[in-house]
Short mmCIF file of C-alpha atoms in Angstrom, two decimals:
data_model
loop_
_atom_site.label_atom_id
_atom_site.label_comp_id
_atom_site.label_asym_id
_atom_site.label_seq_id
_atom_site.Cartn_x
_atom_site.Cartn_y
_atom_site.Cartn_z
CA UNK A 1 0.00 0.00 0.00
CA UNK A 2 1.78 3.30 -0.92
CA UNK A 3 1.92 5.63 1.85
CA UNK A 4 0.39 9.07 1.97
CA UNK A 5 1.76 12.38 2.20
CA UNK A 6 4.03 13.58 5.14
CA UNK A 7 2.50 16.86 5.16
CA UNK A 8 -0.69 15.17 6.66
CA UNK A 9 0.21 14.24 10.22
CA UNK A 10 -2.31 11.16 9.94
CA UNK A 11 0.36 9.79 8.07
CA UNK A 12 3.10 10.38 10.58
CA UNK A 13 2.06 7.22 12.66
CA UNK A 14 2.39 5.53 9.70
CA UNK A 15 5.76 6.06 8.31
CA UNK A 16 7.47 6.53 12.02
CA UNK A 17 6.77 2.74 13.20
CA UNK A 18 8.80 1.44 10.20
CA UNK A 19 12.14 3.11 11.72
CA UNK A 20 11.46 2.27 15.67
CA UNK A 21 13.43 -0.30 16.98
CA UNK A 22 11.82 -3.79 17.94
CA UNK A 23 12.20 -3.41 21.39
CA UNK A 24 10.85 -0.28 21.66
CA UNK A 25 8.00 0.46 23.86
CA UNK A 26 4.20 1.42 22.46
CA UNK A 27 4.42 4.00 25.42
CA UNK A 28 8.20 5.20 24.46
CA UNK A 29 6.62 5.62 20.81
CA UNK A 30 4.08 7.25 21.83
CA UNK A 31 6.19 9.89 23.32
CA UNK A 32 8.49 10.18 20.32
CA UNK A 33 5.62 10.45 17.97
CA UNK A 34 4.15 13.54 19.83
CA UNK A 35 7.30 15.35 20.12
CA UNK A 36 7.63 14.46 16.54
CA UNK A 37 4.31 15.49 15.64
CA UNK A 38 4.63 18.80 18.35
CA UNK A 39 7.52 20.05 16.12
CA UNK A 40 6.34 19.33 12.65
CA UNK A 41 2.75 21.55 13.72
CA UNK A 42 5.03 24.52 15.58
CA UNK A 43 6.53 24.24 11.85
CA UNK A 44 3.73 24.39 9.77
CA UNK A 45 2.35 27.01 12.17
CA UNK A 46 5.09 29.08 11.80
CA UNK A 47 5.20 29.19 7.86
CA UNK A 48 1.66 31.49 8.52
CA UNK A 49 2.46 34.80 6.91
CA UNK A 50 -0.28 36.53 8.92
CA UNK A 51 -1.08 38.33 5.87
CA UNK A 52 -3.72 41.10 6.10
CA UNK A 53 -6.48 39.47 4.38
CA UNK A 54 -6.98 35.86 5.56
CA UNK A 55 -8.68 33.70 2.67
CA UNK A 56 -7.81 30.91 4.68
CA UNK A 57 -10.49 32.33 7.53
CA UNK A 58 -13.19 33.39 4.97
CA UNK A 59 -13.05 30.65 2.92
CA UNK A 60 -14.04 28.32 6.24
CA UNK A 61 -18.16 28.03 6.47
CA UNK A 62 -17.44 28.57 10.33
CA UNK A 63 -14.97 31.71 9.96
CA UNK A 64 -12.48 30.00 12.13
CA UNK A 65 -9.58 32.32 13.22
CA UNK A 66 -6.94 30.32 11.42
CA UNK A 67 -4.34 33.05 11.73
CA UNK A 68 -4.85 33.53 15.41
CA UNK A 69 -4.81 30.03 16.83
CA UNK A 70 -1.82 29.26 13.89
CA UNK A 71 0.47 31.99 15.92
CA UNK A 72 0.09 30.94 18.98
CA UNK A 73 1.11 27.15 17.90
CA UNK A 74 3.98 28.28 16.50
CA UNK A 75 4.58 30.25 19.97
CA UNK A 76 3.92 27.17 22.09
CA UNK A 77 0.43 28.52 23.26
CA UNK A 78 -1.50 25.04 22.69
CA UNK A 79 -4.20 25.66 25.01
CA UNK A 80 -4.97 29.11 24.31
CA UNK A 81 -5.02 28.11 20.48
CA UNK A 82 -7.30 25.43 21.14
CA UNK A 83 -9.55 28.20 23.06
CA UNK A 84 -9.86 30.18 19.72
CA UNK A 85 -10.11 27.08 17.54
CA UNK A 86 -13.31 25.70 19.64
CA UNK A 87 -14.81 29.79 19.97
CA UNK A 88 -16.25 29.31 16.38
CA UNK A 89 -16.12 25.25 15.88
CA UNK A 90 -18.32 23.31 18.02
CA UNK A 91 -15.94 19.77 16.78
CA UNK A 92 -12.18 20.83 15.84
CA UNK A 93 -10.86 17.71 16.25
CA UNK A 94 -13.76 16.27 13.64
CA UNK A 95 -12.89 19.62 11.31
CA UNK A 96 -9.17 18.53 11.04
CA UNK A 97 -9.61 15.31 10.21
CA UNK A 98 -12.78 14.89 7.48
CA UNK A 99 -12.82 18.92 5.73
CA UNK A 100 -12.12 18.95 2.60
CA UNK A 101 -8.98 21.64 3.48
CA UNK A 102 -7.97 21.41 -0.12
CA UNK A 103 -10.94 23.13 -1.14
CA UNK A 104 -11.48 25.13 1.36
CA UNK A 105 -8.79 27.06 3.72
CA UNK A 106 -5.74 25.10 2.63
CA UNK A 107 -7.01 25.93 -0.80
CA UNK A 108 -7.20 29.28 -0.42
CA UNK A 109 -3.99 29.97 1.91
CA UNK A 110 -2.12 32.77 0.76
CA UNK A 111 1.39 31.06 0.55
CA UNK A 112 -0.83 28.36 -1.43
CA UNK A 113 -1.55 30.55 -4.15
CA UNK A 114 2.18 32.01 -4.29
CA UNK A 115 3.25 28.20 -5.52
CA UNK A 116 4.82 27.71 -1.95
CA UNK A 117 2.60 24.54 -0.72
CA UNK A 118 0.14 25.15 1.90
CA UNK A 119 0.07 25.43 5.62
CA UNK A 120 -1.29 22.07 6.73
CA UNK A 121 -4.02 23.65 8.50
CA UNK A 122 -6.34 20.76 9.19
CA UNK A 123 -3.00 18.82 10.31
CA UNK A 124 -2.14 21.44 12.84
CA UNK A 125 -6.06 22.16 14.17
CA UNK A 126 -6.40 18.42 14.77
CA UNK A 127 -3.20 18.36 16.56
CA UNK A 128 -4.08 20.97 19.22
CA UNK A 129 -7.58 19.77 19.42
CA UNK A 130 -5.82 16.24 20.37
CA UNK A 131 -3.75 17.92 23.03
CA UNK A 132 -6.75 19.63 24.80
CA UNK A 133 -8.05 15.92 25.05
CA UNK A 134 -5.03 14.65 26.50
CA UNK A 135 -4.09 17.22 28.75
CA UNK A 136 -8.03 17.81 30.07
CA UNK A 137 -8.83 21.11 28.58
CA UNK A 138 -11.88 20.02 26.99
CA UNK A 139 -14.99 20.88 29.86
CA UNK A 140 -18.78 19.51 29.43
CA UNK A 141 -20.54 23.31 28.11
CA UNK A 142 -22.27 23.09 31.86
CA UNK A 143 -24.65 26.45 31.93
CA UNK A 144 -24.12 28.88 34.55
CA UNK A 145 -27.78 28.79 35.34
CA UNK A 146 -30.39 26.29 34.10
CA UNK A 147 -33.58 27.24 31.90
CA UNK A 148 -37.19 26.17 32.20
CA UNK A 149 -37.70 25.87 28.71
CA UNK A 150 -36.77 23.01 26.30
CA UNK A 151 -35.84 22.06 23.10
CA UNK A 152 -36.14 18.68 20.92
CA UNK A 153 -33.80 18.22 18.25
CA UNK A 154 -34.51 15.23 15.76
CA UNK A 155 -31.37 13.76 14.33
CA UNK A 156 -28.13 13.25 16.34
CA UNK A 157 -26.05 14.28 13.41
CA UNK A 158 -23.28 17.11 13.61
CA UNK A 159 -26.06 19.44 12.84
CA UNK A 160 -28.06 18.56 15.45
CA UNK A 161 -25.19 17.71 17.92
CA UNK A 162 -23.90 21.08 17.19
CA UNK A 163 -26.76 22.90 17.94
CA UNK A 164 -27.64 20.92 21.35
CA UNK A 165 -24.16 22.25 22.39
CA UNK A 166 -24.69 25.40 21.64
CA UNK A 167 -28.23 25.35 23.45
CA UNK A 168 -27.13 23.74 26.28
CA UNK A 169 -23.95 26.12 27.13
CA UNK A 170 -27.09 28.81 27.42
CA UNK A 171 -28.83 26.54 29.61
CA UNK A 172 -31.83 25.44 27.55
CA UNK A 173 -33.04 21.25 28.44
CA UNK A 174 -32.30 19.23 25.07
CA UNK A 175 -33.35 16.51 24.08
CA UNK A 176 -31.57 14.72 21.05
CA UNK A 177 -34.10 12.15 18.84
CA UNK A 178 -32.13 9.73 16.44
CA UNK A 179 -32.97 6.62 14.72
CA UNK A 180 -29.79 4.96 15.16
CA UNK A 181 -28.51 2.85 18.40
CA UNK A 182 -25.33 5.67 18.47
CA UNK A 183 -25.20 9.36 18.38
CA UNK A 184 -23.32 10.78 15.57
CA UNK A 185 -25.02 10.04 12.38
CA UNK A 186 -22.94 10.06 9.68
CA UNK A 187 -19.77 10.87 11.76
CA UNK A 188 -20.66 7.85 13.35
CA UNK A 189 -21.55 5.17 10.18
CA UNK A 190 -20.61 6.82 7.14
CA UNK A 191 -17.51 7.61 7.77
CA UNK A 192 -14.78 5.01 7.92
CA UNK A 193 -12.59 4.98 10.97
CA UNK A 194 -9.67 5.06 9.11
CA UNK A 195 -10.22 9.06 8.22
CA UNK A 196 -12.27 9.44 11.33
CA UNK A 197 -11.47 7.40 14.51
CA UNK A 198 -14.80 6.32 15.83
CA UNK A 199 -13.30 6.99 19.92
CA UNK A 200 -12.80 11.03 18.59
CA UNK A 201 -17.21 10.89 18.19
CA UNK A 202 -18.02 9.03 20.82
CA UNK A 203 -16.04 11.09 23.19
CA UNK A 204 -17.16 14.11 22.05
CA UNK A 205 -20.81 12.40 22.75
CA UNK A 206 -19.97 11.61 25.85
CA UNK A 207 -19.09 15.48 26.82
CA UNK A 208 -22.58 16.22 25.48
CA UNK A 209 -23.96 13.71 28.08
CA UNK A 210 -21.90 15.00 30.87
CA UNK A 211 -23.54 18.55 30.39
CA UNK A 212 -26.83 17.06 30.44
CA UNK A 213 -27.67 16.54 26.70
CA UNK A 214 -30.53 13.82 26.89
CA UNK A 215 -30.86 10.95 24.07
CA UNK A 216 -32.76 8.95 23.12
CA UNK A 217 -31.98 6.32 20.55
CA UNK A 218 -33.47 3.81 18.20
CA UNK A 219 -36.16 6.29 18.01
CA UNK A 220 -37.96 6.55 14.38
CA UNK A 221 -40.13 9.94 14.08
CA UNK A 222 -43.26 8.48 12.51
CA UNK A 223 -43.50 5.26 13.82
CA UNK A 224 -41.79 4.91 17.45
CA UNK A 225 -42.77 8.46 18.22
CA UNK A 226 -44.90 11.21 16.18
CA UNK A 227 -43.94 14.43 15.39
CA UNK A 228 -46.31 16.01 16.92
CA UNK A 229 -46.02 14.72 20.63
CA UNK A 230 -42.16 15.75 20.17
CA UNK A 231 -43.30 19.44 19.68
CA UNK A 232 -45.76 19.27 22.34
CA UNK A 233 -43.30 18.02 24.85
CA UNK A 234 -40.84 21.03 24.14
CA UNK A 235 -41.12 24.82 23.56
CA UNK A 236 -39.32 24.65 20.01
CA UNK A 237 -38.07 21.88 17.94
CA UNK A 238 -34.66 21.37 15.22
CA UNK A 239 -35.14 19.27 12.26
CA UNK A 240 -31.57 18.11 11.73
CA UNK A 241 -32.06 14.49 10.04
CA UNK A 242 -30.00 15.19 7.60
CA UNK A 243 -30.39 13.10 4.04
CA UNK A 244 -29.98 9.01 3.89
CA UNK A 245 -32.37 8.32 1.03
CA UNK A 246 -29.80 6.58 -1.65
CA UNK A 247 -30.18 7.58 -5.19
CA UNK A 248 -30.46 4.07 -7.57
CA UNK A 249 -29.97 3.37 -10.63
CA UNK A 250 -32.39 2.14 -13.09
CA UNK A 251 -31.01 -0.22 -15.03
CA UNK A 252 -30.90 -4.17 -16.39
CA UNK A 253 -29.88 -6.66 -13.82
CA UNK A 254 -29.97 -3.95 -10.51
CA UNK A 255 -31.66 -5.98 -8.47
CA UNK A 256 -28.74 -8.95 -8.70
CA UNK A 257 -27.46 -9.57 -5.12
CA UNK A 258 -24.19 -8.31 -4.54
CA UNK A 259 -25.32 -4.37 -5.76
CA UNK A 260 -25.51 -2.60 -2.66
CA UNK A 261 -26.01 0.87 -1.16
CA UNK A 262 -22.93 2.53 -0.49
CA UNK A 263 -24.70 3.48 3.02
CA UNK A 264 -25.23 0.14 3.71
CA UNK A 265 -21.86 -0.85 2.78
CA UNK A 266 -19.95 1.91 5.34
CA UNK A 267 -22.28 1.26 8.35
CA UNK A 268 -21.39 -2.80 8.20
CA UNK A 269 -17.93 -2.11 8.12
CA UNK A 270 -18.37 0.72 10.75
CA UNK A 271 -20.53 -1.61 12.80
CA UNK A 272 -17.94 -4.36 12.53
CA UNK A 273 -14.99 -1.82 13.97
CA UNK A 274 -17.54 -1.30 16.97
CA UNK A 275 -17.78 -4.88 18.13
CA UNK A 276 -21.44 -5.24 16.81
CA UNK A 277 -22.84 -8.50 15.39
CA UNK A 278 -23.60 -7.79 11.66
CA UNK A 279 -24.49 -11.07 9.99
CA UNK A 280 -24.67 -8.98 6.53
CA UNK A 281 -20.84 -8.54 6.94
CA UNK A 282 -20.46 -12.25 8.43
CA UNK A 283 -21.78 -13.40 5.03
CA UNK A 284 -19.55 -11.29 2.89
CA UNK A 285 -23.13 -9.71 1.54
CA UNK A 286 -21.45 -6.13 2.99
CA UNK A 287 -17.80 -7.51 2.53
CA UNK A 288 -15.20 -6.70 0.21
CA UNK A 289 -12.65 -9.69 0.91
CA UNK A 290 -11.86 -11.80 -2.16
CA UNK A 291 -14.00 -9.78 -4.08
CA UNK A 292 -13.74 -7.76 -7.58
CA UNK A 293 -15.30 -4.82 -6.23
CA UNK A 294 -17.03 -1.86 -8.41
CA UNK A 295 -17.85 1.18 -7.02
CA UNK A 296 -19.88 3.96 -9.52
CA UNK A 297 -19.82 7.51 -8.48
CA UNK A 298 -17.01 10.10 -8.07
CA UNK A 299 -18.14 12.49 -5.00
CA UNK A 300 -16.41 11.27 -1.18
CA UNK A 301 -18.72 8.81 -0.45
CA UNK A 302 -17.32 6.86 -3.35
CA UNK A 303 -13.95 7.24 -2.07
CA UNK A 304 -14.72 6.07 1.49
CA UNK A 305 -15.97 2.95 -0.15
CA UNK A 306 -13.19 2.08 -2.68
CA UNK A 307 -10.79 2.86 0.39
CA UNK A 308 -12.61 0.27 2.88
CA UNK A 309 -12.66 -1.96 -0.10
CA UNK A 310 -8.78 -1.83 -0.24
CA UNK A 311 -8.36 -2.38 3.50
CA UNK A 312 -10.74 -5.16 3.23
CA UNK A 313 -8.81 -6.98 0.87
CA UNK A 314 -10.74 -7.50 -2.10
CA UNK A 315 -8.78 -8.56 -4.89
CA UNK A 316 -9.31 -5.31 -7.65
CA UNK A 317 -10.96 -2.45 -6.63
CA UNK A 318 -12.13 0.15 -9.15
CA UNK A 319 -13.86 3.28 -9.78
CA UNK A 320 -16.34 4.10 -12.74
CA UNK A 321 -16.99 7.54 -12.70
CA UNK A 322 -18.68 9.23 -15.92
CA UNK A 323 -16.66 12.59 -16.12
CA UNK A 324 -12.62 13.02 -16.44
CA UNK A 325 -10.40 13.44 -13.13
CA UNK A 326 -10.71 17.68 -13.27
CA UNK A 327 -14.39 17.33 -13.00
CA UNK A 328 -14.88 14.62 -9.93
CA UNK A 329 -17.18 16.57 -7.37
CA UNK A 330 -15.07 14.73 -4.52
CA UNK A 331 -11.81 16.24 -3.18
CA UNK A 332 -9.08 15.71 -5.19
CA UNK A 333 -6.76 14.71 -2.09
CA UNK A 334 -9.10 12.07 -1.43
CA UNK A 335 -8.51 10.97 -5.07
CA UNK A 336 -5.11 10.99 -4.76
CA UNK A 337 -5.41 8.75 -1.63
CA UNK A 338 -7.12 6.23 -3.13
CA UNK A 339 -4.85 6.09 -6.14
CA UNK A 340 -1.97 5.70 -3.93
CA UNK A 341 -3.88 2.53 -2.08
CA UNK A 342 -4.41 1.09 -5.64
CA UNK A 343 -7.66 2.12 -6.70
CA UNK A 344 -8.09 1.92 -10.21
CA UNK A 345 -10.16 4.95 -11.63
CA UNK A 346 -11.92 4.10 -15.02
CA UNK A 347 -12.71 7.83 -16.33
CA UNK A 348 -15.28 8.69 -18.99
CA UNK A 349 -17.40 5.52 -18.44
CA UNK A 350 -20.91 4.87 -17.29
CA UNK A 351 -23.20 1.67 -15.94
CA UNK A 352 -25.36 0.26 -18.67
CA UNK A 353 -26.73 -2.46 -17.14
CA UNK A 354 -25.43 -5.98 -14.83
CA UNK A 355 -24.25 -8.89 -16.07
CA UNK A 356 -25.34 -12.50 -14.29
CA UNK A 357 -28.50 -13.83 -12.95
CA UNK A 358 -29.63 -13.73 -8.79
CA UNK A 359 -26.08 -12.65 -8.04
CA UNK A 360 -24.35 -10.15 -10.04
CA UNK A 361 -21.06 -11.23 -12.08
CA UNK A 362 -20.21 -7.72 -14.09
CA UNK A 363 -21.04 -4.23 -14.58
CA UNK A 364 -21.95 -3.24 -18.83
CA UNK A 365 -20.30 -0.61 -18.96
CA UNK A 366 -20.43 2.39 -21.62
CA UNK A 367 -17.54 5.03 -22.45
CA UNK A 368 -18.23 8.65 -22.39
CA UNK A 369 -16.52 11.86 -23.48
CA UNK A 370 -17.04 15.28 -22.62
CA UNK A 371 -19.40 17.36 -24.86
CA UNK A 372 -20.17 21.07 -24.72
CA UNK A 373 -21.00 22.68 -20.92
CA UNK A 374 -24.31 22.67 -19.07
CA UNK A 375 -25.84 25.19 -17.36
CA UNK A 376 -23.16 25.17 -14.14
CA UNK A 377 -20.09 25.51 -16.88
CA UNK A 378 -19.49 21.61 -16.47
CA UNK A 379 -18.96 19.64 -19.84
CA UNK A 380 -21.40 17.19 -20.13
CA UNK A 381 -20.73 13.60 -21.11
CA UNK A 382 -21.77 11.80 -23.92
CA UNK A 383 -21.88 8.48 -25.13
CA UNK A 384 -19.37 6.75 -27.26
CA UNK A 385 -21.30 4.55 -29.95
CA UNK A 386 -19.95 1.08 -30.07
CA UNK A 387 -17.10 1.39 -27.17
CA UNK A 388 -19.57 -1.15 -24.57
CA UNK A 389 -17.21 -3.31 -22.53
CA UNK A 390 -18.16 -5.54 -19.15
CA UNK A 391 -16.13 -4.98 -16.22
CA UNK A 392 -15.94 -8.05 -13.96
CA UNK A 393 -17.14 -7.42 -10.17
CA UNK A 394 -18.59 -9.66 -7.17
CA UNK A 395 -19.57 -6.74 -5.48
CA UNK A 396 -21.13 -3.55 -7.11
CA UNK A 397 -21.01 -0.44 -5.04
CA UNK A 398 -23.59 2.47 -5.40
CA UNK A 399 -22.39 5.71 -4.42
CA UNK A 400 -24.67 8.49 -6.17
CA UNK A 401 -25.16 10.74 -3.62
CA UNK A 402 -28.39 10.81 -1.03
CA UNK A 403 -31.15 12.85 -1.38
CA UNK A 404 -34.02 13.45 1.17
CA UNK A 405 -36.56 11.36 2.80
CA UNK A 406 -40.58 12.57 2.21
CA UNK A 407 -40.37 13.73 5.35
CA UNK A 408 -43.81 15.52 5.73
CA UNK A 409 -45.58 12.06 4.54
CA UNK A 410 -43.46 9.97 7.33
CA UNK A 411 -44.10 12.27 10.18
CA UNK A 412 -47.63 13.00 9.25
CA UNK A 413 -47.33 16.64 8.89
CA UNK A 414 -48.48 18.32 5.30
CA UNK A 415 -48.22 21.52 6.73
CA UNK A 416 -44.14 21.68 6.83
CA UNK A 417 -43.80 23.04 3.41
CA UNK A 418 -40.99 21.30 1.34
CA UNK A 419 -38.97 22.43 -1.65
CA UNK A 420 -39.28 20.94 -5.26
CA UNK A 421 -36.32 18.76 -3.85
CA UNK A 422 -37.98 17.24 -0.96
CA UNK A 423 -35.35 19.23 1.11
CA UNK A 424 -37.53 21.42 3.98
CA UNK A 425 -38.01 24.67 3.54
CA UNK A 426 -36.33 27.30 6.03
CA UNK A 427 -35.51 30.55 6.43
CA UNK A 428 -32.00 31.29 4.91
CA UNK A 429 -30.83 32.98 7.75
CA UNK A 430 -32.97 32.14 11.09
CA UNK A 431 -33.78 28.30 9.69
CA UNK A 432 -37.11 28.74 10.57
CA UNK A 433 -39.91 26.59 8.58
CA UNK A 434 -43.28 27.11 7.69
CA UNK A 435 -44.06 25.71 11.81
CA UNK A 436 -43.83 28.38 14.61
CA UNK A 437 -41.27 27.21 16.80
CA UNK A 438 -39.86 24.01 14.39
CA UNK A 439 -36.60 25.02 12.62
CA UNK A 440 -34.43 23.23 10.51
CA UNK A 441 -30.39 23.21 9.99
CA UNK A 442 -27.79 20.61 7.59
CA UNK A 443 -28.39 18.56 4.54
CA UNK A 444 -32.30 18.21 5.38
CA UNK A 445 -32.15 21.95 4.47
CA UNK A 446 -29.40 22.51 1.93
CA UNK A 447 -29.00 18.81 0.66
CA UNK A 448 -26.34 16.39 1.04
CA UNK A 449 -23.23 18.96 1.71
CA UNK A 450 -20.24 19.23 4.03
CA UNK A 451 -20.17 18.41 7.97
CA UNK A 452 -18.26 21.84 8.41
CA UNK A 453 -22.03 23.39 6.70
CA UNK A 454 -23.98 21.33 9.33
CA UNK A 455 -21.93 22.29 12.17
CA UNK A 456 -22.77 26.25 10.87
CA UNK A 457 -26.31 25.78 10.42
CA UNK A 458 -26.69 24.05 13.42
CA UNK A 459 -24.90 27.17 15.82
CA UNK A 460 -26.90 29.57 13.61
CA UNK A 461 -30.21 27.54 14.59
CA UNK A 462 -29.56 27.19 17.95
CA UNK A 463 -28.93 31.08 17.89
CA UNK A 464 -32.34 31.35 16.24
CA UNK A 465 -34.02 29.53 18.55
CA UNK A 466 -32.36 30.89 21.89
CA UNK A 467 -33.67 34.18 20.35
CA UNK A 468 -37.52 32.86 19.69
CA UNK A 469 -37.84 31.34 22.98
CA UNK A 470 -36.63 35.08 24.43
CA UNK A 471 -39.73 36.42 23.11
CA UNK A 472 -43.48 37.39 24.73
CA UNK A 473 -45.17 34.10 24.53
CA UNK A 474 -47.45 35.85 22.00
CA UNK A 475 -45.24 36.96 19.88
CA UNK A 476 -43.87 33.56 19.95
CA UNK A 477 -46.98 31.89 18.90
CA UNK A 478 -47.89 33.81 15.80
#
């Protein structure tokens, strides 16, 4: 497996191991790994040029003062820089490790654009988010004084997780709804642990629990509880389900065993990593080992997959995505990633159809090239007359993005007034729906997007809603 870059400190751990002697202690590793790791983010930290106008900062959905908590890294100041980092980011440590920095403040870093290479940004603010953890400066958000009123937040996602922070630091009673037997959503089963260590959720779940965050789990709005007895036991209520409704395709042969959701696919292997009993994985229905594994789409959903496929051994692993490399709507580092694990990317090509009978045996696969621009500037991609091929695969992996759930049908409730998406409609600044008192914040609002985005709309709609529950009762109920 080829190793990734050593400007990323998650690779440090990796390459360090290969020069420590055998007889050297985990603990004594340990130790030389943070020192190592202390001096290569004082480094990066350093190479900050302050400059006067920070894209870095305004290029993050959360504003984070990048500059700020960078100088005082490179000073030493660890704990004061994590103090700035959390002021705007409700999970740093999450931030550092999952953003898409390329496109976003690494992307946009001054010394970046001057041909220089970036300041490893993420690198550094998961660093000194890992620090506060070990050395204790992370405390519960415990409110100076406690509030009457109370607040029911459906999804346990980073939207909603950020937001129950947020309202519980001002002393408003939360309680957090989600379907799932963890908190975390996404964080929690779509992402593999090998870009997001499962112990870095749960323990920032845990500090939600210690200051008094309530949840209850294995709850399914609709059928284990309506939506309307969650609204009458609180004085407001967040919509933050966020979108899990997998887009199919239509095509000959998709209903062959062995094509599977990518959703479905990451929560087995998550699930597995957990301890849990998942008989689907058992089987090798959600398993890549010994497999020739296909995965279709090009966003980072796709690349999580191909990337557990790798690490579960399957024999070939590749990509089919319809557009050239330049256009993928995934980040290109997580491209480059996967390349360097041995991911095969197949460019320019589509799914026709699936080869074999009750289990599938190969993807029909068309070739594409790219025709004259759509509406957004991206070429669009055409089909090649003649150029059909079949690509062998045991395991076909769907990864076409999400879109949401009819939410208003489910929960009963006509009245919450839905775009021509199915995403809910909400105020673009206050994230307030057609419902007095329900708002809504993340992907159920703005489709399937970023954490960093949920984590923002969830501290703006927590905001919102500390402000609406401020007002006259009858102001509040028209």
């Amino acid at each position: 497996m080829a190793k990734e870059p050593m400007l990323k400190f998650v690779s440090l751990s990796r390459e360090m191991p290969e020069k420590r002697p055998a007889n050297l202690r985990a603990q004594d590793f340990h130790e030389i790994y943070r020192e190592f790791a202390a001096q290569k983010a004082e480094e990066q930290a350093s190479r900050c040029s302050q400059c006067g106008v920070p894209y870095c900062q305004s290029h993050c959905p959360l504003h984070n003062n990048i500059p700020d908590w960078l100088r005082l890294t490179a000073q030493g100041r660890l704990e004061e820089a994590y103090e700035i980092s959390q002021a705007t980011n409700t999970f740093p440590e999450i931030c550092g490790r999952i953003c898409p920095q390329d496109r976003l403040c690494e992307g946009n870093c001054v010394i970046e654009q001057s041909g220089h290479g970036t300041v490893t940004i993420g690198s550094v603010e998961k660093y000194i988010t890992d620090m506060a953890w070990e050395n204790g400066w992370v405390k519960p958000g415990r409110p100076m004084v406690e509030r009457s009123e109370s607040v029911g937040i459906i999804g346990a996602g980073p939207g909603g997780l950020a937001a129950a922070d947020r309202l519980r630091r001002a002393g408003v009673q939360v309680t957090v709804y989600d379907r799932y037997d963890r908190a975390g959503g996404l964080l929690t089963y779509g992402i593999p642990g090998f870009k997001l260590e499962k112990p870095v959720v749960m323990q920032r779940i845990e500090q939600l629990e210690q200051a008094g965050v309530k949840f209850v789990m294995n709850c399914k709005v609709g059928e284990d509880l309506s939506f309307d007895a969650i609204r009458g036991q609180h004085d407001s209520v967040l919509i933050a389900t966020g979108v899990y409704k997998a887009r199919d395709l239509q095509a000959p042969g998709v209903g062959a065993k062995g094509i599977v959701a990518a959703l479905d696919y990451l929560t087995a292997s998550n699930r597995k990593s957990f301890g849990d009993d998942v008989p689907e994985y058992d089987s090798g229905e959600l398993n890549a080992a010994g497999k020739r594994v296909v995965v279709i789409g090009g966003g980072d959903t796709a690349m999580d997959c191909l990337r557990t496929a790798i690490r579960q051994g399957a024999t070939s692993v590749k990509c089919l995505y319809r557009r050239d490399k330049a256009n993928m709507p995934g980040s290109q580092r997580e491209t480059q990633n996967a390349e360097e694990e041995g991911v095969d990317f197949v460019w320019l090509t589509a799914p026709k159809g699936f080869t074999g009978g009750e289990y599938v045996e190969g993807v029909m696969v068309q070739r594409m090239r790219l025709g004259a621009p759509d509406q957004s500037g991206r070429q669009m991609p055409e089909l090649i007359e003649g150029a059909d091929y079949v690509e062998p695969a045991e395991l076909v992996i769907q990864a076409l993005g999400f879109e949401p759930e009819a939410i208003p049908t489910l929960w009963g409730v006509p009245e919450l007034a839905v775009t021509r998406w199915g995403t809910i409609k909400a105020d673009f600044k206050t994230h307030a729906t057609s419902l007095p008192g329900v708002y809504a914040a993340g992907d159920i609002v703005r489709g399937a997007s970023l954490v960093v985005w949920a984590i923002r709309d969830g501290r703006e709609a927590a905001d919102s809603i500390l402000a609406w529950l401020a007002q006259p009762a009858s102001v509040a109920a028209e």
